[in-house]
Coordinates of C-alpha atoms in Angstrom, one line a residue:
Chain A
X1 CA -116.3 -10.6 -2.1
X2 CA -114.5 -12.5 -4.7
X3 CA -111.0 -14.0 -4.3
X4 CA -109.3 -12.1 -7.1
X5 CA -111.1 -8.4 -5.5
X6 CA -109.3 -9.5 -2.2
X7 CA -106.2 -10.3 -4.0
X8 CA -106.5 -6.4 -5.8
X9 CA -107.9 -4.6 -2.9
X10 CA -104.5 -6.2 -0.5
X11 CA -102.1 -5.2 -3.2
X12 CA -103.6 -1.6 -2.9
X13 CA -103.1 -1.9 1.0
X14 CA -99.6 -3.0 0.0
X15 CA -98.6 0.0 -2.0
X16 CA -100.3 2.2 0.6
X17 CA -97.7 1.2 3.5
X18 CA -95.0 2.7 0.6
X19 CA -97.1 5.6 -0.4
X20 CA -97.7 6.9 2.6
X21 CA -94.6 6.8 4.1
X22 CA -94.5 9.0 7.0
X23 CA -97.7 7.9 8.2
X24 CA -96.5 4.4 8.0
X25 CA -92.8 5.4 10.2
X26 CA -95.4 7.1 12.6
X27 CA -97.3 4.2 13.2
X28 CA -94.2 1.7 13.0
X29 CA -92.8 3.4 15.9
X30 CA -95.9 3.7 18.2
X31 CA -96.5 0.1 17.8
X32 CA -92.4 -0.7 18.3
X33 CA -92.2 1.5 21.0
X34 CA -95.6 -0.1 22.8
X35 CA -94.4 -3.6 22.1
X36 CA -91.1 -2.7 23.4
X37 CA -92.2 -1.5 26.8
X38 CA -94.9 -4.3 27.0
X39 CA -92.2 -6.8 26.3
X40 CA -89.9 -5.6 29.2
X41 CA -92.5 -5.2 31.8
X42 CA -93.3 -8.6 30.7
X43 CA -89.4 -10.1 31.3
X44 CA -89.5 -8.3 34.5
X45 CA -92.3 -10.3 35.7
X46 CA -91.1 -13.8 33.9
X47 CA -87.7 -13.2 36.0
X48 CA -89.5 -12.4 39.1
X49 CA -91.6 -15.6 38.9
X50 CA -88.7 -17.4 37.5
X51 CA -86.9 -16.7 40.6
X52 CA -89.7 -17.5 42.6
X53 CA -90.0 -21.2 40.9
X54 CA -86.3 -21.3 42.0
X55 CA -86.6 -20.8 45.5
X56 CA -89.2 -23.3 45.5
X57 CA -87.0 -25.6 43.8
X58 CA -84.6 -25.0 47.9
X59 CA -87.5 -26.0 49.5
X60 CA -86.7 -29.5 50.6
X61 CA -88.8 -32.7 52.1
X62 CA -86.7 -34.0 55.3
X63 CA -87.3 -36.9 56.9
X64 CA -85.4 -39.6 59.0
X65 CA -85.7 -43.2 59.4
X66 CA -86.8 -44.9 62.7
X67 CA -83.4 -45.5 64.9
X68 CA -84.4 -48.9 65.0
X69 CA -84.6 -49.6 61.4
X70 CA -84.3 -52.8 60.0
X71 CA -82.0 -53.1 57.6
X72 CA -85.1 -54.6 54.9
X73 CA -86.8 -51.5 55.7
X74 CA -83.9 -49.2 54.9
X75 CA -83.1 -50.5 51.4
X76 CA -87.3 -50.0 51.2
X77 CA -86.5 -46.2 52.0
X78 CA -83.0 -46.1 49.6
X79 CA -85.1 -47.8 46.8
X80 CA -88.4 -45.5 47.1
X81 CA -86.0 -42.6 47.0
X82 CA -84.5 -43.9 43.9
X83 CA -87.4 -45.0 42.2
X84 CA -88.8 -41.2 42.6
X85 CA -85.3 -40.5 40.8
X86 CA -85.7 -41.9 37.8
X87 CA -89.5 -41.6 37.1
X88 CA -88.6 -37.4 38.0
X89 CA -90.5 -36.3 40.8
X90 CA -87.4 -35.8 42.6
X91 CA -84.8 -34.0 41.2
X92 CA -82.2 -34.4 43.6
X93 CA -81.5 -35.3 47.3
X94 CA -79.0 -35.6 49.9
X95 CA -78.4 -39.0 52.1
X96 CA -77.3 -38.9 55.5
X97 CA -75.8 -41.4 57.0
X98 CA -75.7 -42.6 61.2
X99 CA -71.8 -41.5 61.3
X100 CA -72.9 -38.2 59.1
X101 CA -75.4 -37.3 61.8
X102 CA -73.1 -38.0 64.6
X103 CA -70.1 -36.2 63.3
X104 CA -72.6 -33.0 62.3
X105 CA -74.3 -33.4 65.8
X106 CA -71.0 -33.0 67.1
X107 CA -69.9 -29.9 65.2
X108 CA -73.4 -28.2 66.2
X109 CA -73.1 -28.6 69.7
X110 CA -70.7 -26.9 71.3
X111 CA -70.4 -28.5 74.4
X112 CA -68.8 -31.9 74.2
X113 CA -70.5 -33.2 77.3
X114 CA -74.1 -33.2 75.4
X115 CA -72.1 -35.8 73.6
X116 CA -71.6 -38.4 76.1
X117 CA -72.5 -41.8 75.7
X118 CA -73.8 -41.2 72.0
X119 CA -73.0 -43.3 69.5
X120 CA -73.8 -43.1 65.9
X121 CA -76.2 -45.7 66.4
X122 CA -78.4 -43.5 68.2
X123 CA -78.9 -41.4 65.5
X124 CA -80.7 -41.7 62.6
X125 CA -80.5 -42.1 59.0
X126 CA -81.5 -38.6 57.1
X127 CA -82.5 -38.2 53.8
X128 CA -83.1 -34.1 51.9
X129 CA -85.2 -34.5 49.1
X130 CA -86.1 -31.7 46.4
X131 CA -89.2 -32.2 44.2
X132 CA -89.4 -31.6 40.5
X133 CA -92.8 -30.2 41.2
X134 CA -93.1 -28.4 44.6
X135 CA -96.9 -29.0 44.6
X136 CA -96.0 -32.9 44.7
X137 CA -95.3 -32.4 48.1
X138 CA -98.5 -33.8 49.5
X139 CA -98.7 -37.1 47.4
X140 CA -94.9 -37.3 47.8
X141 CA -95.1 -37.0 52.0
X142 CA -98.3 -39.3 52.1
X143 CA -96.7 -41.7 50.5
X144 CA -93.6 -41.3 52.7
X145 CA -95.9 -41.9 56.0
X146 CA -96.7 -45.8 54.6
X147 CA -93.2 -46.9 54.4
X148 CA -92.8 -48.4 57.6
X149 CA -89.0 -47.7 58.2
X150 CA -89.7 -43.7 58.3
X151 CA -90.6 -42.1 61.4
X152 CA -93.4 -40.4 60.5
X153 CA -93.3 -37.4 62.9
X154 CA -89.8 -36.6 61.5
X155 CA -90.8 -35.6 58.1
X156 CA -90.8 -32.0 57.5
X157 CA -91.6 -29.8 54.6
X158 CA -91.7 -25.5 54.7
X159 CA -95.2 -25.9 53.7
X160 CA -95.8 -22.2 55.1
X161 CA -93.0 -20.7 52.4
X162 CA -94.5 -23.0 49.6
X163 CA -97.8 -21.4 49.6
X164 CA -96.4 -17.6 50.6
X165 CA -94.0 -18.3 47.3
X166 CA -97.5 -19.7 44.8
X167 CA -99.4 -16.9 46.4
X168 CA -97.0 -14.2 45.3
X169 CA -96.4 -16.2 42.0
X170 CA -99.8 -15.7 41.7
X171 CA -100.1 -12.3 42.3
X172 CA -97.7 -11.7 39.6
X173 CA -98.9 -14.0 37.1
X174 CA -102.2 -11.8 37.5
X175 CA -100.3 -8.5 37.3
X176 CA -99.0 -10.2 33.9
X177 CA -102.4 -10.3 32.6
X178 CA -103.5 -6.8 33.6
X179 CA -100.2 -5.4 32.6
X180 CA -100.7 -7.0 29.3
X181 CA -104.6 -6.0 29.1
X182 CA -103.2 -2.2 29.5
X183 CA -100.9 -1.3 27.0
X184 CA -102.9 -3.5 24.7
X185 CA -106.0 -0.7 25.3
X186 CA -103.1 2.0 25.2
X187 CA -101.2 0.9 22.0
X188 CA -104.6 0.7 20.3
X189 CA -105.6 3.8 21.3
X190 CA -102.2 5.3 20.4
X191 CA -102.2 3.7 17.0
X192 CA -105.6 4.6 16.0
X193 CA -105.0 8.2 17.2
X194 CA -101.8 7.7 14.0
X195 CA -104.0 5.8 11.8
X196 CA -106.7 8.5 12.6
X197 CA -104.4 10.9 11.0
X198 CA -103.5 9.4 8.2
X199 CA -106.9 8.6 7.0
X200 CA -108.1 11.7 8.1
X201 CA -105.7 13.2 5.1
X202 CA -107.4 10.3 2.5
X203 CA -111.4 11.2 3.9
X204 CA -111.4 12.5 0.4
X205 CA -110.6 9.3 -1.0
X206 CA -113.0 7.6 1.2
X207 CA -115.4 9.8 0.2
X208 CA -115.2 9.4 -3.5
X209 CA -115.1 5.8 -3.3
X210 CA -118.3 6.4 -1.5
X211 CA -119.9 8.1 -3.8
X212 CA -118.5 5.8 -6.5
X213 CA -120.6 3.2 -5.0
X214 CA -117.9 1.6 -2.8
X215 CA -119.3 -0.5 0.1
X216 CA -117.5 -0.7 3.4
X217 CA -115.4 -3.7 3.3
X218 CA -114.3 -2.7 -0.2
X219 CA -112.8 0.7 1.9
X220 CA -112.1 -1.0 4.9
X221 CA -109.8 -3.6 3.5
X222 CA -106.4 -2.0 2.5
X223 CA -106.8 -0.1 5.5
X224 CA -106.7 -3.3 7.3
X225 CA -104.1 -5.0 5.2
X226 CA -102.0 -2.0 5.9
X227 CA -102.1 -1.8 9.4
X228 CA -101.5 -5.4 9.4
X229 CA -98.0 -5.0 7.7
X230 CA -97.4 -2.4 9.8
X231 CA -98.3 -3.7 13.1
X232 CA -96.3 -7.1 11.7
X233 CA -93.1 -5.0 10.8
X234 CA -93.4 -3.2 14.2
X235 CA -93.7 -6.8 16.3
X236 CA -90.5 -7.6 14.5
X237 CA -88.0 -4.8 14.5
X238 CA -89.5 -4.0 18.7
X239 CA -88.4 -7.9 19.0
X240 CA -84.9 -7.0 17.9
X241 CA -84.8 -3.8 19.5
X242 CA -85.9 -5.9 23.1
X243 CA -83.4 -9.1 23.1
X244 CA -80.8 -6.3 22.4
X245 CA -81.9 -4.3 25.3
X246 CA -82.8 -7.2 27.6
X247 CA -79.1 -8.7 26.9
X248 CA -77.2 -5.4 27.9
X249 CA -80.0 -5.6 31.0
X250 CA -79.4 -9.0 31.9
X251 CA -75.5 -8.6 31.9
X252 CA -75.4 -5.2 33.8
X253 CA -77.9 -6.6 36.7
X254 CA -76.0 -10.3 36.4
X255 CA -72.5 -9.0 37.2
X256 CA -74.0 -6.5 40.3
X257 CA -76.0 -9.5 41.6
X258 CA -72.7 -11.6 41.8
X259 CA -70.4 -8.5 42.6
X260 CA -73.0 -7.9 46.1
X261 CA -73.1 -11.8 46.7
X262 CA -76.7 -12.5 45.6
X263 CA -75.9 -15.0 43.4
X264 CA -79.0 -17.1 43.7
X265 CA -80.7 -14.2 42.1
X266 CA -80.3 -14.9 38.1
X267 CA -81.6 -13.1 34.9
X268 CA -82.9 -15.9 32.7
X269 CA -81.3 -16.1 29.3
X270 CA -83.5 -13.8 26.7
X271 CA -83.3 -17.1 24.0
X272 CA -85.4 -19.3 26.3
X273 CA -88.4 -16.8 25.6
X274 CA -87.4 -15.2 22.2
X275 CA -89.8 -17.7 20.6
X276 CA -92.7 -16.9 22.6
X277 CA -92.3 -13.1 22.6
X278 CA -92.3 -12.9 19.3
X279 CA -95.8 -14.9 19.2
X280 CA -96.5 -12.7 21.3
X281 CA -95.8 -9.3 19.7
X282 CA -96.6 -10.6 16.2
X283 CA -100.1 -11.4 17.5
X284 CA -100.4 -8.3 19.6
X285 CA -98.9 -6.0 16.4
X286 CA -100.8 -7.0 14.0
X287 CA -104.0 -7.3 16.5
X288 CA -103.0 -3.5 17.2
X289 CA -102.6 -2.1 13.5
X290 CA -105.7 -3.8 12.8
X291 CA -108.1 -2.7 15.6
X292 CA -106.6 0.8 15.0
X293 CA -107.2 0.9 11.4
X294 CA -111.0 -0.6 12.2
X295 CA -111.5 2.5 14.6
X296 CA -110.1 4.9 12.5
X297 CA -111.6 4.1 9.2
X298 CA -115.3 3.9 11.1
X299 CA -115.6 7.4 11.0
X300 CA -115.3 8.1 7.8
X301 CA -117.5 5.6 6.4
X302 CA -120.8 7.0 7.2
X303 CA -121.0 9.5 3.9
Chain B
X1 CA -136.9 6.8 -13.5
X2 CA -136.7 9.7 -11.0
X3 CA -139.6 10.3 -8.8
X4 CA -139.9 13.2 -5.8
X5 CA -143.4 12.9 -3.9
X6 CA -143.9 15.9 -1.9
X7 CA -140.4 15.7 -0.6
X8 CA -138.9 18.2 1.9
X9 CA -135.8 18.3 3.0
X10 CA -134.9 20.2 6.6
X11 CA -131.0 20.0 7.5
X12 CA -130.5 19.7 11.2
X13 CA -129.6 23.6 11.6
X14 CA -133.1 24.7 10.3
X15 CA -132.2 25.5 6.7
X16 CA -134.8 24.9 4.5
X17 CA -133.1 22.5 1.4
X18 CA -136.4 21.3 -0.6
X19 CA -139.8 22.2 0.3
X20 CA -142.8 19.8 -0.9
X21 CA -141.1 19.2 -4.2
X22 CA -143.1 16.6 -6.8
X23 CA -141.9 16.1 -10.1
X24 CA -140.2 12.9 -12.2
X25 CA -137.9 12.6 -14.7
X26 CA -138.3 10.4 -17.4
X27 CA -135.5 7.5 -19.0
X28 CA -133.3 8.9 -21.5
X29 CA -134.4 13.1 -20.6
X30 CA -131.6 15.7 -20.7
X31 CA -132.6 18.3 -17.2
X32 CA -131.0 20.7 -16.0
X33 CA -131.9 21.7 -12.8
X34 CA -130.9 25.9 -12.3
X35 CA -131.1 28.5 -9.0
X36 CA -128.8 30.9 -7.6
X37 CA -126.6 29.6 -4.4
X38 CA -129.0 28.2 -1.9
X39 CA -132.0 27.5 -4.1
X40 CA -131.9 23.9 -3.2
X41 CA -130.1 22.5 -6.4
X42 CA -127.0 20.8 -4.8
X43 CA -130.5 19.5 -2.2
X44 CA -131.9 17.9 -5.0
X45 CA -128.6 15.9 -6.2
X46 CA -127.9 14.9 -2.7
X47 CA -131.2 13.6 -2.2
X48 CA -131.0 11.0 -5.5
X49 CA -127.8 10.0 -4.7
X50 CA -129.0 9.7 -0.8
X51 CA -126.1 12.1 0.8
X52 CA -129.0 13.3 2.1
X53 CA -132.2 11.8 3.0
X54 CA -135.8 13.3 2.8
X55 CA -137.0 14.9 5.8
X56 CA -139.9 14.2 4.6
X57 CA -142.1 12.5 1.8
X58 CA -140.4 10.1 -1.1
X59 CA -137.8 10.2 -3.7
X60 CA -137.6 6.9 -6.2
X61 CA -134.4 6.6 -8.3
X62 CA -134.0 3.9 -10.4
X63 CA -137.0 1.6 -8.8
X64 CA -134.9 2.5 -5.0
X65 CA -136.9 3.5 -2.5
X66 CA -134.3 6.9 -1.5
X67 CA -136.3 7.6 1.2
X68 CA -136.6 4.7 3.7
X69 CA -132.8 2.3 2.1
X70 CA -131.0 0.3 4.4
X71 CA -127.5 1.2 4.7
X72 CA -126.2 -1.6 2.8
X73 CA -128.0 -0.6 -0.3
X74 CA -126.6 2.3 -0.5
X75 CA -123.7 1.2 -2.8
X76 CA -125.9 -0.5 -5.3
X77 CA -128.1 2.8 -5.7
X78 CA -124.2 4.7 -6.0
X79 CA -123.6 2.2 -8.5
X80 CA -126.6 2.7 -10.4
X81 CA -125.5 6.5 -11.0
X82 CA -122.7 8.1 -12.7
X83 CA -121.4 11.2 -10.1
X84 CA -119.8 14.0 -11.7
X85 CA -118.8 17.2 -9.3
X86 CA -117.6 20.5 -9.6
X87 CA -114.1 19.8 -7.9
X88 CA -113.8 16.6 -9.9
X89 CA -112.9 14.3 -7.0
X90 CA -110.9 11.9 -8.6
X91 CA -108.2 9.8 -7.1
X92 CA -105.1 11.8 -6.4
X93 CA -102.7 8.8 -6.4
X94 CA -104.4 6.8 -9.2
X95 CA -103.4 7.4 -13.0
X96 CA -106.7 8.2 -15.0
X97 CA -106.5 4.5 -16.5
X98 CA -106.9 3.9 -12.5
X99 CA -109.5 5.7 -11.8
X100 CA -111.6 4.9 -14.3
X101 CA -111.1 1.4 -13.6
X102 CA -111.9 1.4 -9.7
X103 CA -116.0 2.1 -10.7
X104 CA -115.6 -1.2 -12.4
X105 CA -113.1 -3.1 -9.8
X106 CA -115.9 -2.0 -6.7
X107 CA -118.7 -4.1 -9.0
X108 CA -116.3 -6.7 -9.3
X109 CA -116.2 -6.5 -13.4
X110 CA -114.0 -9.4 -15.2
X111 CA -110.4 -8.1 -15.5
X112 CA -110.8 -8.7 -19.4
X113 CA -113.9 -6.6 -19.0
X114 CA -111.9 -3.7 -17.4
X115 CA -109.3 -4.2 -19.9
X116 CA -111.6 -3.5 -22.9
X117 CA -114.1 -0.6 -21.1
X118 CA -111.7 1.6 -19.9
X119 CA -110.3 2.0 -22.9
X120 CA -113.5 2.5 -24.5
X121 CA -114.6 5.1 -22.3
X122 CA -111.6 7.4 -22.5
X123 CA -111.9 7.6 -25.8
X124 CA -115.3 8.6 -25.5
X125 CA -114.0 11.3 -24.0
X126 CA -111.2 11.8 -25.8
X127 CA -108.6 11.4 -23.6
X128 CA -106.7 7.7 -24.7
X129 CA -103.4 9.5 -24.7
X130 CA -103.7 10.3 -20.8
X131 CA -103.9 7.1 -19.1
X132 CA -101.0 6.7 -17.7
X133 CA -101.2 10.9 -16.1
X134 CA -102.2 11.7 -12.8
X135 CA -104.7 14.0 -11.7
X136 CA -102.3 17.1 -11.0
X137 CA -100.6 16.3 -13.8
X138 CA -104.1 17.2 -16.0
X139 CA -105.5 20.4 -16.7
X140 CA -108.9 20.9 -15.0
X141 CA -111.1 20.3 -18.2
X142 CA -108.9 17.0 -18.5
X143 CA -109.7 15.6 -15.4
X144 CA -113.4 16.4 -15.4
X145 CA -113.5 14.3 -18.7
X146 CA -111.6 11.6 -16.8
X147 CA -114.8 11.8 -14.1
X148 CA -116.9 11.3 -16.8
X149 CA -115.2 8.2 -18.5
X150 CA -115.3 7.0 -14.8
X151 CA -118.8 7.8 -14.3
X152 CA -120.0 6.3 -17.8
X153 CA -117.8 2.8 -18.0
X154 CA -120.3 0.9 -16.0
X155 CA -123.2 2.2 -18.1
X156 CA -125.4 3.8 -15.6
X157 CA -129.0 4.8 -16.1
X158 CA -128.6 8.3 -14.6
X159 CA -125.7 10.4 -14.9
X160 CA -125.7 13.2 -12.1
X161 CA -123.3 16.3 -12.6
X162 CA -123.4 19.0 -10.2
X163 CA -121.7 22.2 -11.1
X164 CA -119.9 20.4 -13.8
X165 CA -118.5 23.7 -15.5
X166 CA -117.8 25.6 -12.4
X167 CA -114.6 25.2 -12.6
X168 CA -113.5 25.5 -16.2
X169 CA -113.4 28.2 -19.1
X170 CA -116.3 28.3 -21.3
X171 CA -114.7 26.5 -24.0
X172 CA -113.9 23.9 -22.0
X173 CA -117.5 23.8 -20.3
X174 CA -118.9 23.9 -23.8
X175 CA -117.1 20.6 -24.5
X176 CA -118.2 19.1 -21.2
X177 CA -121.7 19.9 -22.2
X178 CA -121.2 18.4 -25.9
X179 CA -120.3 15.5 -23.9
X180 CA -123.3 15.3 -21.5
X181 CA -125.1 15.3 -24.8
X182 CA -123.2 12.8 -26.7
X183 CA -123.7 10.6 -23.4
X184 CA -127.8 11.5 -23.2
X185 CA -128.1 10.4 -26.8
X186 CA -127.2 7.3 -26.1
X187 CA -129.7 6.7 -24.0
X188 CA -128.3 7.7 -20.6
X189 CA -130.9 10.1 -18.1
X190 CA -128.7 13.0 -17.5
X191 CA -129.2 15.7 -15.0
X192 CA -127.2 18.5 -14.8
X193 CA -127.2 21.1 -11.5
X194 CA -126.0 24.5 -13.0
X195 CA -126.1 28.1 -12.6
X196 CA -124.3 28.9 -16.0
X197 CA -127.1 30.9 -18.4
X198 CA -125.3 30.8 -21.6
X199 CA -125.0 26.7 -21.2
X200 CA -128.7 26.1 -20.5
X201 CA -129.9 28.6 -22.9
X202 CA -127.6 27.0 -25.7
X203 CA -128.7 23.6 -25.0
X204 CA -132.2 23.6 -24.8
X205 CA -133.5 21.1 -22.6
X206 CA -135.9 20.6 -19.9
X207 CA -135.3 23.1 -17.2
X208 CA -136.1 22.7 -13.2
X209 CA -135.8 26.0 -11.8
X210 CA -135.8 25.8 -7.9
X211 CA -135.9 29.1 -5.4
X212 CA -135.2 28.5 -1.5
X213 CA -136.2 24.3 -2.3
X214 CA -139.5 25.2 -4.1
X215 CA -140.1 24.5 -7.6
X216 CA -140.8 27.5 -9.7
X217 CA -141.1 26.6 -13.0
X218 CA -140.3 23.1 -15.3
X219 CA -140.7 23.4 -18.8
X220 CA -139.4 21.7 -21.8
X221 CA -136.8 22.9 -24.5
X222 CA -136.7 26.1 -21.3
X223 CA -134.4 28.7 -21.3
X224 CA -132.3 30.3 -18.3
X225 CA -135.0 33.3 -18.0
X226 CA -138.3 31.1 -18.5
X227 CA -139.5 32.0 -15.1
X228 CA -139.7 35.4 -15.5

């Protein structure tokens, strides 16, 4: 097909979205409403696993230096620790000191006798360490056990919580995909059911153009210019209608949270995903209209 | 031109449409092709422009092989004919200038081309002042003149009218028919499914009579009574 039929043929599919107005509003709205709901089931699950990555982000590496530590082997430690800093596999971490121990020791046990004859020398330097990137732990730990001032047998990590957090982060990415695999099957099937409609009022006009010696793609293509304007107008008034919902969400659910004391439970901001949403819906909008008009104009082809 | 070899034509629910028809029509012949309701006329038309297709045996239109096209050839066939109906099946939301136009935008024509044709043709038919109307906003004889500038601007071989005059007064059908002539004597095959008597008997042209999808009679210069 030549360039300047394509150009002629997408004007007509242009003027169509206008002309047939009520269809168009009919099929605007399923594919704002479908978006809509597929956009907050998705923030749902993005929160949940944001959350998730959070908690993982608590989980801490703890170890201790050997009691009798030289003083070489300590700056080692101090200097490792630091290094990790500021190339960012650890985010942040906590230093405890001999006297730090001893006083905390003390506060913990209750009975001052346990006490006796400790010193803060007998104790041992601490250090709490949280990882940029929980699954560094391994590499991060085995590189712990070959500095020589650690005690390797005092360096702990919830390993068990790490994986039962990834597992259910996991599950939840998957339910993102199937969630997402859904509605798209039901907003096509919802939009074609509209678009069926509307072309089912122009079979005439298909027909004609049949007869007229139309082929397919000459039919087929305002259709599918028009469902893509559609299906693109659709993605962006449901991406309006969602960060206006999601914000009233967010701060309704944010002030409860903090008003029952779960404050380490946080909506994320909608403007940190607007961008990608509205890839999203744009690509499954237009994907939509034009799937739908596909299906619908099938039918009426074979004259 | 048009060639039916011992073609029948069985619809899916048993009716009979065509029953071992064999004839051909000729480049440049006027036909009409006459019945009462159910003869197999509207059978005939459908097969040439392949609505339908043959049940059995071959139809040739325009060196097309009716009978065995792929799909995608379909179009090109369409395009070789001019279509007019009874119900005159043009565009609602396109002005006449429009509709005229889309036979030549679906073959791709030059815009300049378009630009001088259309014109041309609807003043053939004598309608230049109603480009810019609608359909609804033209009286029935109107539009079916508009179907014929649309069915003549891309200068087909065969023009195909079904029931062209069913609709209209006989003045107006008398015109249409002047018409069909006009465009036959310039060169065009035309073939006209009718049941209208005083039409056919006024013309005098070939005429294919057809009773339940046999052939009955074809004669030349015929009349609406020849077979009996």
């Amino acid at each position: 097909m030549k360039i300047r039929t394509l150009r002629l043929l997408a004007k007509e599919g242009t003027a169509n979205v206008y002309k047939n107005k009520l269809m168009s509003f009919a099929s605007l709205i399923t594919i704002m409403t479908t978006l809509f709901v597929l956009g907050l089931v998705l923030l749902v699950i993005v929160n949940v696993i944001s959350n998730l990555e959070a908690k993982k982000q608590d989980l801490q590496v703890k170890f201790y230096l050997r009691v009798d530590a030289s003083r070489m082997e300590q700056e080692e430690v101090a200097m490792f620790i630091e290094n990790g800093r500021a190339s960012g596999v650890v985010s942040e971490y906590q230093y405890e000191s001999r006297e730090q121990a001893y006083e905390n020791a003390k506060k913990d046990l209750k009975h001052e006798s346990l006490m006796e004859g400790l010193t803060p020398d007998n104790f041992a330097e601490g250090y709490f360490v949280s990882l940029t990137d929980p699954n560094d732990s391994d590499q991060f730990i085995a590189k712990l056990k070959l500095l020589s001032g650690i005690d390797s047998q005092w360096i702990t990590y919830p390993k068990d919580e790490l994986d039962k957090i990834t597992g259910v982060v996991r599950v939840f990415n998957y339910a993102a995909i199937f969630v997402l695999a859904v509605l798209m099957i039901i907003s096509v099937l919802l939009i074609s059911n509209t678009i069926r409609l509307t072309v089912f009022a122009r079979r005439k006009e298909i027909e004609i153009m049949k007869y007229v010696g139309a082929n397919d793609w000459f039919i087929r293509f305002p259709f599918i210019i028009e469902g893509m304007i559609i299906g693109l107008l659709g993605a962006l008034l449901s991406h309006l209608l969602t960060s206006q919902t999601y914000g009233w969400i967010k701060d309704g659910l944010n002030n409860l949270f903090s008003s029952i004391k779960i404050s380490d439970l946080q909506l994320i901001e909608f403007d940190q995903f607007a961008i990608r949403i509205l890839v999203v819906y744009i690509i499954f909008g237009t994907t939509i209209g034009i799937i739908g008009s596909l299906m619908s104009v099938k039918k009426h082809l074979n004259v | 031109m048009i060639r039916f070899v011992d073609t029948t034509k069985v619809y899916s629910n048993g009716v009979v449409g065509i029953k071992n028809l064999t004839l051909r029509i000729e480049k440049g012949e006027f036909v009409f092709v006459i019945g009462a309701s159910g003869s197999g006329k509207s059978t005939f038309l459908k097969l040439i422009m392949h609505e339908e297709t043959p049940s059995e045996g071959e139809v040739y239109v325009n060196g097309y092989s009716v009978h065995n096209m792929p799909k995608s050839e379909v179009p090109y066939l369409r395009r070789s004919l001019g279509v007019v109906f009874q119900d005159f099946r043009l565009l609602p939301n396109k002005t006449a200038y429009d509709n005229v136009a889309f036979a030549m935008q679906i073959v791709e024509a030059l815009p300049r081309e378009i630009r001088r044709q259309v014109p041309l043709a609807l003043g053939l038919v004598g309608l230049s002042k109603k480009a810019r109307a609608y359909p609804e906003q033209m009286s029935g004889g109107e539009q079916q003149r508009i179907v014929l500038a649309r069915a003549l601007v891309n200068n087909p071989a065969v023009l195909i009218a079904d029931e062209p005059t069913g609709n209209l007064d006989p003045k107006t059908s008398l015109e249409i028919m002047e018409l069909l002539d006009e465009i036959n004597q310039r060169g065009t095959t035309v073939i006209v499914a009718t049941h209208e008597k005083s039409i056919v008997d006024a013309m005098k042209k070939r005429v294919i009579t057809l009773d339940r999808g046999e052939l009955v009679s074809d004669v030349q210069k015929g009349l609406y009574t020849d077979e009996n």
